[in-house]
Amino acid sequence: MSGFRNQRWDPWLIISQIIAVQTLYYLGLGFLIFFITFAINQVPTLDYIFSYDTLQLSSWNGRFFCTVFLLNALTGALAIFYFVGRYKQCLDFSITIHFYHFIACCIYNYHYPNIFSWYVIQFLSIIIMTILSERFSKKYELQNIPLTSRADL
């Protein structure tokens, strides 16, 4: 049985997509944090990526880095669009990215997040990443399929 976009379940493809998307998510976040900490004359550390205290809305620095996390949702959306490219899988990969980030943060901090704003930022990031990656993927999937080639004209 063959059909348009008929795909078999391929666990190696899914695992490699998860690794690629997660890597680009952290690369984008790392570059943003590196340039911003350089601009405000601070030393870049892993605390800016994994520490819960970084995303407290009560301080100016916390609000600033919350904005960085939300801007990085664009990097994740582009990674999902490029490596996955399927409209139906955007939410799955957005949640997967943040699930693994949650696990990494728990390991780094030795406990679950106890700051409400951390959960809010992650939830908003999932929403932004999903909407953007769905938009990019949908726009690509809805392109016209050429039925004739240039040689036929």
Short mmCIF file of N, CA and C in Angstrom, two decimals:
data_model
loop_
_atom_site.label_atom_id
_atom_site.label_comp_id
_atom_site.label_asym_id
_atom_site.label_seq_id
_atom_site.Cartn_x
_atom_site.Cartn_y
_atom_site.Cartn_z
N MET A 1 0.85 -1.18 0.00
CA MET A 1 0.00 0.00 0.00
C MET A 1 0.89 1.24 0.00
N SER A 2 0.83 1.99 -1.06
CA SER A 2 1.61 3.21 -1.10
C SER A 2 0.66 4.39 -1.19
N GLY A 3 1.08 5.48 -0.66
CA GLY A 3 0.24 6.67 -0.67
C GLY A 3 1.10 7.89 -0.47
N PHE A 4 0.46 9.00 -0.55
CA PHE A 4 1.17 10.25 -0.34
C PHE A 4 1.64 10.35 1.11
N ARG A 5 2.92 10.55 1.29
CA ARG A 5 3.56 10.69 2.61
C ARG A 5 3.33 9.47 3.49
N ASN A 6 3.34 8.33 2.91
CA ASN A 6 3.21 7.11 3.69
C ASN A 6 4.56 6.82 4.36
N GLN A 7 4.58 6.80 5.67
CA GLN A 7 5.82 6.60 6.39
C GLN A 7 5.68 5.44 7.37
N ARG A 8 6.76 4.67 7.47
CA ARG A 8 6.81 3.63 8.49
C ARG A 8 7.34 4.24 9.77
N TRP A 9 7.07 3.55 10.86
CA TRP A 9 7.59 4.00 12.15
C TRP A 9 9.07 3.69 12.19
N ASP A 10 9.89 4.72 12.34
CA ASP A 10 11.34 4.57 12.33
C ASP A 10 11.91 5.18 13.62
N PRO A 11 12.18 4.34 14.62
CA PRO A 11 12.65 4.89 15.90
C PRO A 11 14.00 5.61 15.79
N TRP A 12 14.89 5.16 14.92
CA TRP A 12 16.18 5.82 14.77
C TRP A 12 16.03 7.22 14.19
N LEU A 13 15.10 7.38 13.28
CA LEU A 13 14.82 8.71 12.73
C LEU A 13 14.29 9.64 13.83
N ILE A 14 13.36 9.14 14.63
CA ILE A 14 12.77 9.96 15.69
C ILE A 14 13.82 10.34 16.73
N ILE A 15 14.66 9.39 17.11
CA ILE A 15 15.72 9.67 18.10
C ILE A 15 16.71 10.70 17.55
N SER A 16 17.08 10.54 16.28
CA SER A 16 18.04 11.50 15.69
C SER A 16 17.39 12.88 15.55
N GLN A 17 16.11 12.95 15.27
CA GLN A 17 15.42 14.24 15.21
C GLN A 17 15.37 14.90 16.58
N ILE A 18 15.09 14.11 17.61
CA ILE A 18 15.05 14.65 18.98
C ILE A 18 16.42 15.20 19.37
N ILE A 19 17.48 14.46 19.08
CA ILE A 19 18.83 14.90 19.42
C ILE A 19 19.18 16.17 18.65
N ALA A 20 18.86 16.21 17.37
CA ALA A 20 19.18 17.39 16.55
C ALA A 20 18.42 18.62 17.03
N VAL A 21 17.14 18.47 17.30
CA VAL A 21 16.32 19.61 17.74
C VAL A 21 16.76 20.09 19.12
N GLN A 22 17.04 19.15 20.02
CA GLN A 22 17.49 19.51 21.38
C GLN A 22 18.85 20.22 21.32
N THR A 23 19.73 19.74 20.47
CA THR A 23 21.05 20.36 20.32
C THR A 23 20.93 21.79 19.82
N LEU A 24 20.11 22.00 18.80
CA LEU A 24 19.94 23.36 18.29
C LEU A 24 19.25 24.27 19.30
N TYR A 25 18.35 23.72 20.09
CA TYR A 25 17.69 24.51 21.13
C TYR A 25 18.73 25.03 22.13
N TYR A 26 19.60 24.13 22.58
CA TYR A 26 20.62 24.54 23.55
C TYR A 26 21.71 25.41 22.91
N LEU A 27 22.04 25.17 21.66
CA LEU A 27 23.01 26.03 20.97
C LEU A 27 22.46 27.45 20.85
N GLY A 28 21.20 27.57 20.44
CA GLY A 28 20.59 28.90 20.33
C GLY A 28 20.53 29.60 21.68
N LEU A 29 20.13 28.87 22.70
CA LEU A 29 20.06 29.45 24.04
C LEU A 29 21.45 29.83 24.54
N GLY A 30 22.42 28.98 24.28
CA GLY A 30 23.79 29.26 24.70
C GLY A 30 24.36 30.50 24.02
N PHE A 31 24.14 30.63 22.71
CA PHE A 31 24.63 31.81 22.00
C PHE A 31 23.95 33.08 22.49
N LEU A 32 22.63 33.03 22.68
CA LEU A 32 21.93 34.22 23.19
C LEU A 32 22.45 34.62 24.56
N ILE A 33 22.60 33.65 25.44
CA ILE A 33 23.07 33.96 26.79
C ILE A 33 24.52 34.43 26.76
N PHE A 34 25.34 33.83 25.92
CA PHE A 34 26.74 34.25 25.82
C PHE A 34 26.84 35.71 25.40
N PHE A 35 26.12 36.08 24.34
CA PHE A 35 26.20 37.45 23.85
C PHE A 35 25.59 38.45 24.83
N ILE A 36 24.53 38.07 25.49
CA ILE A 36 23.89 38.99 26.43
C ILE A 36 24.74 39.16 27.69
N THR A 37 25.28 38.06 28.22
CA THR A 37 26.14 38.21 29.40
C THR A 37 27.41 38.98 29.06
N PHE A 38 27.90 38.81 27.85
CA PHE A 38 29.06 39.59 27.40
C PHE A 38 28.70 41.07 27.32
N ALA A 39 27.51 41.38 26.83
CA ALA A 39 27.08 42.77 26.69
C ALA A 39 26.85 43.44 28.03
N ILE A 40 26.37 42.69 29.03
CA ILE A 40 26.12 43.30 30.34
C ILE A 40 27.27 43.05 31.32
N ASN A 41 28.38 42.58 30.78
CA ASN A 41 29.62 42.45 31.55
C ASN A 41 29.51 41.44 32.69
N GLN A 42 28.92 40.28 32.39
CA GLN A 42 28.85 39.19 33.36
C GLN A 42 29.51 37.96 32.77
N VAL A 43 29.83 37.02 33.62
CA VAL A 43 30.46 35.78 33.17
C VAL A 43 29.37 34.78 32.81
N PRO A 44 29.39 34.23 31.58
CA PRO A 44 28.38 33.23 31.22
C PRO A 44 28.64 31.90 31.93
N THR A 45 27.60 31.38 32.57
CA THR A 45 27.70 30.09 33.25
C THR A 45 26.49 29.25 32.89
N LEU A 46 26.55 27.97 33.25
CA LEU A 46 25.41 27.08 33.02
C LEU A 46 24.21 27.44 33.87
N ASP A 47 24.43 28.22 34.93
CA ASP A 47 23.32 28.66 35.78
C ASP A 47 22.27 29.42 34.97
N TYR A 48 22.70 30.18 33.97
CA TYR A 48 21.74 30.95 33.17
C TYR A 48 20.83 30.04 32.36
N ILE A 49 21.27 28.83 32.06
CA ILE A 49 20.46 27.89 31.28
C ILE A 49 19.64 26.99 32.19
N PHE A 50 20.25 26.48 33.27
CA PHE A 50 19.61 25.42 34.05
C PHE A 50 19.12 25.83 35.44
N SER A 51 19.58 26.93 35.98
CA SER A 51 19.18 27.32 37.33
C SER A 51 17.79 27.94 37.33
N TYR A 52 16.98 27.56 38.31
CA TYR A 52 15.62 28.09 38.42
C TYR A 52 15.64 29.56 38.83
N ASP A 53 16.62 29.94 39.61
CA ASP A 53 16.68 31.32 40.12
C ASP A 53 16.87 32.34 39.01
N THR A 54 17.39 31.91 37.88
CA THR A 54 17.61 32.83 36.76
C THR A 54 16.30 33.38 36.22
N LEU A 55 15.22 32.60 36.31
CA LEU A 55 13.95 32.99 35.70
C LEU A 55 12.94 33.53 36.72
N GLN A 56 13.42 34.24 37.71
CA GLN A 56 12.51 34.88 38.67
C GLN A 56 12.09 36.23 38.11
N LEU A 57 10.80 36.47 38.10
CA LEU A 57 10.28 37.71 37.55
C LEU A 57 10.40 38.90 38.50
N SER A 58 10.89 38.66 39.72
CA SER A 58 10.97 39.74 40.70
C SER A 58 12.16 40.67 40.47
N SER A 59 13.13 40.24 39.67
CA SER A 59 14.31 41.09 39.41
C SER A 59 14.38 41.46 37.94
N TRP A 60 15.12 42.52 37.64
CA TRP A 60 15.30 42.95 36.26
C TRP A 60 16.04 41.89 35.47
N ASN A 61 17.09 41.32 36.06
CA ASN A 61 17.84 40.25 35.38
C ASN A 61 16.95 39.05 35.07
N GLY A 62 16.10 38.69 36.01
CA GLY A 62 15.21 37.56 35.80
C GLY A 62 14.24 37.79 34.66
N ARG A 63 13.67 38.99 34.60
CA ARG A 63 12.76 39.32 33.50
C ARG A 63 13.49 39.33 32.17
N PHE A 64 14.71 39.81 32.19
CA PHE A 64 15.52 39.86 30.98
C PHE A 64 15.81 38.45 30.45
N PHE A 65 16.19 37.55 31.33
CA PHE A 65 16.50 36.19 30.90
C PHE A 65 15.23 35.39 30.58
N CYS A 66 14.10 35.76 31.16
CA CYS A 66 12.83 35.16 30.75
C CYS A 66 12.56 35.51 29.29
N THR A 67 12.84 36.76 28.93
CA THR A 67 12.67 37.18 27.54
C THR A 67 13.61 36.41 26.61
N VAL A 68 14.83 36.15 27.08
CA VAL A 68 15.78 35.37 26.29
C VAL A 68 15.24 33.96 26.04
N PHE A 69 14.69 33.34 27.07
CA PHE A 69 14.12 32.00 26.91
C PHE A 69 12.95 32.02 25.92
N LEU A 70 12.13 33.05 25.98
CA LEU A 70 11.01 33.13 25.06
C LEU A 70 11.48 33.41 23.63
N LEU A 71 12.52 34.21 23.47
CA LEU A 71 13.09 34.44 22.14
C LEU A 71 13.71 33.16 21.57
N ASN A 72 14.25 32.34 22.44
CA ASN A 72 14.86 31.09 21.99
C ASN A 72 13.82 30.10 21.48
N ALA A 73 12.56 30.34 21.77
CA ALA A 73 11.50 29.50 21.20
C ALA A 73 11.53 29.57 19.68
N LEU A 74 11.97 30.69 19.14
CA LEU A 74 12.12 30.81 17.68
C LEU A 74 13.17 29.84 17.17
N THR A 75 14.28 29.71 17.88
CA THR A 75 15.32 28.75 17.50
C THR A 75 14.77 27.33 17.50
N GLY A 76 14.04 26.99 18.55
CA GLY A 76 13.43 25.67 18.62
C GLY A 76 12.43 25.44 17.51
N ALA A 77 11.64 26.47 17.19
CA ALA A 77 10.64 26.34 16.12
C ALA A 77 11.32 26.12 14.77
N LEU A 78 12.38 26.86 14.51
CA LEU A 78 13.12 26.66 13.26
C LEU A 78 13.76 25.29 13.19
N ALA A 79 14.27 24.81 14.32
CA ALA A 79 14.87 23.47 14.35
C ALA A 79 13.82 22.40 14.09
N ILE A 80 12.65 22.55 14.69
CA ILE A 80 11.56 21.59 14.45
C ILE A 80 11.14 21.63 12.99
N PHE A 81 11.01 22.81 12.44
CA PHE A 81 10.63 22.94 11.04
C PHE A 81 11.67 22.30 10.12
N TYR A 82 12.94 22.54 10.40
CA TYR A 82 14.01 22.04 9.52
C TYR A 82 14.19 20.53 9.64
N PHE A 83 14.23 20.01 10.86
CA PHE A 83 14.53 18.59 11.05
C PHE A 83 13.31 17.68 11.04
N VAL A 84 12.15 18.20 11.42
CA VAL A 84 10.94 17.38 11.47
C VAL A 84 10.05 17.69 10.28
N GLY A 85 9.69 18.96 10.14
CA GLY A 85 8.96 19.43 8.98
C GLY A 85 7.53 18.95 8.84
N ARG A 86 6.99 18.31 9.83
CA ARG A 86 5.61 17.82 9.75
C ARG A 86 4.75 18.63 10.72
N TYR A 87 3.65 19.14 10.19
CA TYR A 87 2.73 19.97 10.96
C TYR A 87 2.19 19.22 12.18
N LYS A 88 1.89 17.95 12.00
CA LYS A 88 1.28 17.15 13.08
C LYS A 88 2.23 16.87 14.23
N GLN A 89 3.52 16.95 14.01
CA GLN A 89 4.50 16.57 15.04
C GLN A 89 5.10 17.76 15.78
N CYS A 90 4.68 18.97 15.47
CA CYS A 90 5.27 20.16 16.09
C CYS A 90 5.04 20.21 17.60
N LEU A 91 3.81 19.95 18.03
CA LEU A 91 3.52 19.97 19.47
C LEU A 91 4.31 18.88 20.19
N ASP A 92 4.39 17.70 19.59
CA ASP A 92 5.13 16.59 20.21
C ASP A 92 6.59 16.96 20.46
N PHE A 93 7.22 17.53 19.45
CA PHE A 93 8.64 17.88 19.59
C PHE A 93 8.84 19.08 20.52
N SER A 94 7.91 20.02 20.53
CA SER A 94 8.02 21.15 21.45
C SER A 94 7.96 20.68 22.91
N ILE A 95 7.03 19.79 23.18
CA ILE A 95 6.91 19.25 24.54
C ILE A 95 8.13 18.39 24.87
N THR A 96 8.62 17.63 23.91
CA THR A 96 9.80 16.79 24.15
C THR A 96 11.02 17.63 24.52
N ILE A 97 11.23 18.73 23.79
CA ILE A 97 12.35 19.63 24.11
C ILE A 97 12.25 20.10 25.55
N HIS A 98 11.08 20.54 25.97
CA HIS A 98 10.94 21.09 27.31
C HIS A 98 10.92 20.00 28.38
N PHE A 99 10.48 18.82 28.03
CA PHE A 99 10.54 17.70 28.99
C PHE A 99 12.00 17.36 29.30
N TYR A 100 12.83 17.25 28.27
CA TYR A 100 14.24 16.97 28.51
C TYR A 100 14.95 18.13 29.20
N HIS A 101 14.51 19.35 28.92
CA HIS A 101 15.06 20.51 29.64
C HIS A 101 14.68 20.44 31.12
N PHE A 102 13.45 20.03 31.40
CA PHE A 102 13.00 19.86 32.78
C PHE A 102 13.87 18.83 33.50
N ILE A 103 14.13 17.70 32.86
CA ILE A 103 14.98 16.66 33.47
C ILE A 103 16.39 17.19 33.70
N ALA A 104 16.94 17.89 32.70
CA ALA A 104 18.29 18.45 32.85
C ALA A 104 18.35 19.45 34.00
N CYS A 105 17.31 20.28 34.14
CA CYS A 105 17.27 21.25 35.24
C CYS A 105 17.16 20.56 36.59
N CYS A 106 16.36 19.49 36.66
CA CYS A 106 16.24 18.74 37.92
C CYS A 106 17.58 18.11 38.32
N ILE A 107 18.29 17.57 37.35
CA ILE A 107 19.60 16.98 37.63
C ILE A 107 20.59 18.06 38.05
N TYR A 108 20.59 19.18 37.36
CA TYR A 108 21.53 20.27 37.65
C TYR A 108 21.30 20.86 39.04
N ASN A 109 20.02 21.03 39.42
CA ASN A 109 19.68 21.67 40.70
C ASN A 109 19.43 20.70 41.84
N TYR A 110 19.39 19.41 41.56
CA TYR A 110 19.14 18.35 42.57
C TYR A 110 17.74 18.39 43.17
N HIS A 111 16.80 19.12 42.55
CA HIS A 111 15.41 19.13 43.02
C HIS A 111 14.51 19.68 41.93
N TYR A 112 13.21 19.50 42.12
CA TYR A 112 12.24 20.01 41.16
C TYR A 112 12.18 21.53 41.22
N PRO A 113 11.73 22.17 40.15
CA PRO A 113 11.58 23.63 40.19
C PRO A 113 10.57 24.05 41.25
N ASN A 114 10.96 25.01 42.07
CA ASN A 114 10.06 25.50 43.10
C ASN A 114 9.67 26.95 42.86
N ILE A 115 9.92 27.43 41.65
CA ILE A 115 9.60 28.81 41.28
C ILE A 115 8.50 28.76 40.22
N PHE A 116 7.36 29.37 40.53
CA PHE A 116 6.21 29.34 39.63
C PHE A 116 6.52 29.96 38.27
N SER A 117 7.32 31.03 38.27
CA SER A 117 7.62 31.70 37.01
C SER A 117 8.40 30.80 36.06
N TRP A 118 9.17 29.85 36.59
CA TRP A 118 9.90 28.90 35.73
C TRP A 118 8.90 28.08 34.91
N TYR A 119 7.85 27.60 35.55
CA TYR A 119 6.82 26.82 34.84
C TYR A 119 6.07 27.68 33.82
N VAL A 120 5.78 28.92 34.19
CA VAL A 120 5.07 29.82 33.27
C VAL A 120 5.90 30.08 32.02
N ILE A 121 7.19 30.34 32.20
CA ILE A 121 8.08 30.60 31.05
C ILE A 121 8.18 29.37 30.17
N GLN A 122 8.30 28.19 30.77
CA GLN A 122 8.39 26.97 29.96
C GLN A 122 7.09 26.73 29.19
N PHE A 123 5.95 26.96 29.84
CA PHE A 123 4.66 26.79 29.19
C PHE A 123 4.50 27.77 28.03
N LEU A 124 4.84 29.03 28.26
CA LEU A 124 4.76 30.03 27.19
C LEU A 124 5.72 29.70 26.05
N SER A 125 6.89 29.19 26.39
CA SER A 125 7.85 28.79 25.37
C SER A 125 7.32 27.64 24.52
N ILE A 126 6.65 26.68 25.16
CA ILE A 126 6.04 25.57 24.42
C ILE A 126 4.99 26.12 23.45
N ILE A 127 4.17 27.04 23.92
CA ILE A 127 3.11 27.60 23.07
C ILE A 127 3.71 28.35 21.89
N ILE A 128 4.69 29.22 22.14
CA ILE A 128 5.31 30.00 21.07
C ILE A 128 6.01 29.07 20.08
N MET A 129 6.77 28.10 20.58
CA MET A 129 7.49 27.19 19.72
C MET A 129 6.54 26.36 18.86
N THR A 130 5.46 25.91 19.45
CA THR A 130 4.49 25.10 18.71
C THR A 130 3.81 25.92 17.62
N ILE A 131 3.34 27.11 17.97
CA ILE A 131 2.64 27.95 16.99
C ILE A 131 3.57 28.32 15.84
N LEU A 132 4.79 28.73 16.14
CA LEU A 132 5.72 29.12 15.08
C LEU A 132 6.11 27.93 14.20
N SER A 133 6.43 26.80 14.81
CA SER A 133 6.85 25.64 13.99
C SER A 133 5.67 25.12 13.17
N GLU A 134 4.45 25.17 13.72
CA GLU A 134 3.28 24.77 12.94
C GLU A 134 3.05 25.73 11.78
N ARG A 135 3.25 26.99 12.03
CA ARG A 135 3.08 28.00 10.97
C ARG A 135 4.09 27.77 9.85
N PHE A 136 5.36 27.57 10.21
CA PHE A 136 6.38 27.33 9.19
C PHE A 136 6.09 26.04 8.42
N SER A 137 5.75 24.99 9.14
CA SER A 137 5.51 23.69 8.51
C SER A 137 4.26 23.72 7.63
N LYS A 138 3.22 24.36 8.12
CA LYS A 138 1.98 24.43 7.35
C LYS A 138 2.19 25.21 6.06
N LYS A 139 2.92 26.30 6.15
CA LYS A 139 3.21 27.11 4.97
C LYS A 139 3.99 26.28 3.94
N TYR A 140 4.92 25.48 4.42
CA TYR A 140 5.72 24.64 3.53
C TYR A 140 4.88 23.49 2.95
N GLU A 141 4.07 22.85 3.78
CA GLU A 141 3.27 21.72 3.33
C GLU A 141 2.18 22.13 2.35
N LEU A 142 1.72 23.38 2.43
CA LEU A 142 0.64 23.82 1.57
C LEU A 142 1.11 24.44 0.26
N GLN A 143 2.40 24.35 -0.03
CA GLN A 143 2.90 24.85 -1.31
C GLN A 143 2.31 24.01 -2.44
N ASN A 144 2.14 24.63 -3.58
CA ASN A 144 1.64 23.92 -4.74
C ASN A 144 2.62 22.85 -5.18
N ILE A 145 2.08 21.73 -5.60
CA ILE A 145 2.89 20.63 -6.12
C ILE A 145 2.91 20.78 -7.63
N PRO A 146 4.09 21.00 -8.22
CA PRO A 146 4.14 21.16 -9.69
C PRO A 146 3.80 19.83 -10.37
N LEU A 147 2.92 19.89 -11.36
CA LEU A 147 2.51 18.71 -12.07
C LEU A 147 3.23 18.55 -13.41
N THR A 148 3.84 19.62 -13.88
CA THR A 148 4.62 19.54 -15.12
C THR A 148 6.02 20.03 -14.83
N SER A 149 6.93 19.54 -15.62
CA SER A 149 8.31 19.97 -15.46
C SER A 149 8.63 21.04 -16.49
N ARG A 150 9.73 21.70 -16.35
CA ARG A 150 10.16 22.75 -17.29
C ARG A 150 10.43 22.15 -18.67
N ALA A 151 10.86 20.90 -18.72
CA ALA A 151 11.18 20.27 -19.99
C ALA A 151 9.92 20.04 -20.84
N ASP A 152 8.76 19.92 -20.19
CA ASP A 152 7.52 19.69 -20.92
C ASP A 152 7.03 20.95 -21.60
N LEU A 153 7.46 22.13 -21.14
CA LEU A 153 6.97 23.40 -21.71
C LEU A 153 7.66 23.77 -22.95
#
